[in-house]
Amino acid sequence: MKLRQKVAAELVGSAFLVAAVIGSGVAASRLSPHDVGLQLLENSVVTGAVLVALILALHPVSASFNPVITVLERLLGAISTRVAAALVAAQLTGAAVGAVVANVMFDLPAVSGAQHVRSGAGVWLGEVVATLGLVVVVFGTLHGADSSRVAFAVGGYITGAYWFTSSTSFANPAVTVARTLSDTFAGIAPVSVPAFVLAQLLGGAAGLGLVALLHPRRREAETSLT
């Protein structure tokens, strides 16, 4: 598979993922304006369902959509530094495009700085836990006999993690940065981003250690979404 195909898949997948996160958040807040719990349910179900669809469609080319996963694939030797850098750039670009498109679809300004501050030790711990769990789910499923199940595993995990983590499971630096571009239900204030990304990186590192413990003999081909 050529690098330009992988880059295109990561860009498109990240764009659709963020459009789903932000767009469903806007729709939920409009359809259920007085029930935050219902809004979160709608947001989480849509995000999980879209993740399943995107991974199933793009997994044959590249379907990480997440710089943490891509960096861990590089550390595991599944991809080169050049490929990892190109994919992360595509993920960040695609995520930003998805945020802008979601805003415009709902007749909002193309870019509006999010004001929702998300901070606190509990929230940061939630991001560590969310990302650690995502890493274990992704690489654990890829290690199994049927790696095609990763789409359902990831979609199901993210849907649930919206609810059981205090941070509502961003678990993705590209998505986190992109969500600063939309002052809506799913937005996050720029000031909150550094701590979130640090928590995600810590969760990714812890997840990698746990994966190494659980699957010490995994092969390169079994540990790549790209």
XYZ file of C-alpha atoms in Angstrom:
226
model
C 0.000 0.000 0.000
C 1.438 3.377 -1.038
C 1.982 6.117 1.524
C -0.325 8.556 -0.251
C -3.163 6.053 0.095
C -2.501 5.671 3.801
C -2.338 9.435 4.248
C -5.614 9.881 2.378
C -7.320 7.201 4.484
C -6.131 8.750 7.752
C -7.157 12.235 6.650
C -10.624 11.165 5.512
C -11.203 8.895 8.502
C -10.128 11.553 11.014
C -12.310 14.152 9.301
C -15.401 11.957 9.426
C -14.692 10.951 13.022
C -14.479 14.540 14.256
C -17.468 15.563 12.135
C -19.405 12.778 13.841
C -18.283 13.805 17.332
C -19.036 17.504 16.894
C -22.036 17.144 14.600
C -23.821 14.653 16.813
C -23.078 16.864 19.806
C -24.732 19.828 18.109
C -27.706 17.733 17.003
C -28.089 16.261 20.486
C -28.060 19.661 22.160
C -30.747 20.878 19.772
C -32.926 17.780 19.908
C -32.644 17.273 23.680
C -31.889 20.768 24.992
C -32.902 20.094 28.599
C -31.363 16.645 29.164
C -27.556 16.510 29.270
C -27.582 12.763 29.947
C -29.574 12.130 26.797
C -27.278 14.429 24.864
C -24.266 12.398 25.973
C -26.040 9.156 25.079
C -26.792 10.412 21.587
C -23.257 11.724 21.160
C -21.631 8.491 22.347
C -23.798 6.133 20.293
C -23.207 8.096 17.102
C -19.452 8.296 17.702
C -19.170 4.569 18.391
C -21.259 3.627 15.357
C -19.272 5.884 13.026
C -16.006 4.491 14.371
C -17.130 0.953 13.540
C -18.085 1.969 10.015
C -14.900 3.944 9.368
C -12.558 1.235 10.646
C -14.349 -1.458 8.643
C -14.149 0.670 5.493
C -10.589 1.947 5.855
C -8.787 -0.790 7.794
C -7.509 -2.398 4.554
C -5.644 0.871 3.855
C -5.092 2.642 7.191
C -7.451 3.188 10.103
C -5.679 4.503 13.199
C -7.171 8.033 13.203
C -5.197 8.648 16.382
C -1.623 9.932 16.880
C -1.216 7.866 20.054
C -1.942 4.636 18.180
C 0.313 5.670 15.301
C 3.217 6.532 17.609
C 2.846 3.198 19.395
C 2.854 1.401 16.040
C 6.145 3.143 15.314
C 7.581 2.102 18.681
C 6.503 -1.468 17.989
C 8.255 -1.380 14.626
C 5.100 -1.815 12.569
C 5.723 1.385 10.580
C 8.676 3.675 9.867
C 9.300 7.130 11.318
C 8.556 8.694 7.924
C 5.225 6.927 7.650
C 4.283 7.721 11.247
C 5.017 11.430 10.776
C 2.955 11.568 7.584
C 0.022 9.779 9.203
C 0.008 11.992 12.289
C 0.040 15.087 10.067
C -2.887 13.656 8.100
C -4.788 12.882 11.303
C -4.352 16.414 12.642
C -5.305 17.972 9.306
C -8.295 15.719 8.785
C -9.552 16.298 12.306
C -9.439 20.069 11.809
C -11.276 19.757 8.502
C -13.931 17.612 10.169
C -14.498 20.224 12.872
C -14.941 23.004 10.326
C -17.305 20.927 8.188
C -19.419 19.992 11.219
C -19.717 23.633 12.232
C -20.747 24.715 8.747
C -23.256 21.864 8.361
C -25.147 23.185 11.375
C -25.021 26.827 10.240
C -22.412 27.790 12.799
C -19.253 29.835 12.190
C -16.632 27.699 10.441
C -14.335 28.177 13.428
C -15.428 29.210 16.902
C -13.037 28.929 19.830
C -14.427 26.483 22.374
C -15.002 27.876 25.869
C -15.663 24.618 27.740
C -12.831 24.253 30.264
C -12.230 20.619 31.178
C -9.713 20.239 33.993
C -9.018 18.661 37.357
C -7.143 15.634 38.627
C -10.141 13.353 38.191
C -10.677 14.440 34.587
C -6.997 14.003 33.739
C -6.985 10.565 35.329
C -10.060 9.789 33.238
C -8.072 10.565 30.076
C -5.204 8.334 31.196
C -7.641 5.490 31.839
C -9.539 6.085 28.592
C -6.399 6.027 26.466
C -4.849 3.081 28.289
C -8.019 1.072 27.708
C -8.181 2.056 24.052
C -4.604 0.912 23.466
C -5.260 -2.433 25.132
C -8.451 -2.916 23.113
C -6.833 -1.993 19.784
C -3.649 -4.023 20.062
C -5.241 -6.849 21.996
C -7.880 -7.302 19.304
C -5.325 -7.056 16.499
C -3.340 -9.798 18.233
C -6.354 -12.123 18.092
C -7.237 -14.623 15.416
C -9.692 -12.275 13.681
C -8.292 -8.749 13.498
C -11.394 -7.545 11.627
C -13.138 -7.452 15.010
C -11.101 -4.387 15.945
C -13.790 -2.122 14.459
C -16.475 -3.447 16.774
C -14.124 -3.583 19.751
C -13.032 0.038 19.341
C -16.528 1.341 18.585
C -17.967 -0.475 21.575
C -15.176 0.620 23.880
C -15.430 4.305 22.964
C -19.211 4.246 23.350
C -18.828 2.852 26.855
C -15.834 5.003 27.785
C -17.855 8.154 27.112
C -19.769 7.112 30.208
C -17.381 5.427 32.606
C -14.553 7.989 32.357
C -14.798 11.416 33.961
C -13.329 13.051 30.844
C -15.876 11.447 28.453
C -12.970 9.681 26.761
C -11.317 11.955 24.223
C -8.374 9.497 24.091
C -7.020 11.063 20.901
C -4.749 14.142 20.554
C -5.935 14.961 17.019
C -9.582 14.875 18.050
C -8.792 16.877 21.177
C -7.097 19.678 19.232
C -9.859 19.741 16.614
C -12.562 20.078 19.251
C -11.099 23.457 20.248
C -12.446 24.768 16.917
C -16.099 24.333 17.867
C -17.771 26.104 20.780
C -20.468 23.450 21.040
C -21.423 20.471 23.203
C -18.266 18.548 22.259
C -15.873 21.491 22.463
C -12.862 21.867 24.722
C -11.158 25.137 25.584
C -7.604 25.456 24.209
C -6.269 25.998 27.727
C -7.388 22.460 28.629
C -5.646 20.763 25.697
C -2.027 20.429 26.965
C -3.044 18.507 30.089
C -5.395 16.313 28.060
C -2.711 15.443 25.517
C -0.192 14.730 28.274
C -2.701 12.428 29.967
C -3.318 10.671 26.643
C 0.402 10.140 26.107
C 0.777 8.759 29.633
C -2.178 6.458 29.056
C -0.690 5.337 25.763
C 2.649 4.537 27.396
C 0.956 2.591 30.180
C -1.175 0.782 27.617
C 1.898 -0.178 25.621
C 3.471 -1.660 28.726
C 0.348 -3.657 29.477
C 0.103 -4.900 25.885
C 3.749 -6.005 26.042
C 2.984 -7.943 29.217
C -0.164 -9.567 27.854
C 1.068 -10.275 24.317
C 4.844 -10.681 24.472
C 5.091 -12.632 21.215
C 2.861 -10.582 18.931
C 4.054 -10.264 15.362
C 4.371 -6.988 13.471
C 1.588 -7.943 11.075
C -0.762 -8.451 13.985
C -0.193 -5.048 15.524
C -0.851 -2.579 12.750
C -3.902 -0.657 11.649
C -1.847 0.876 8.830
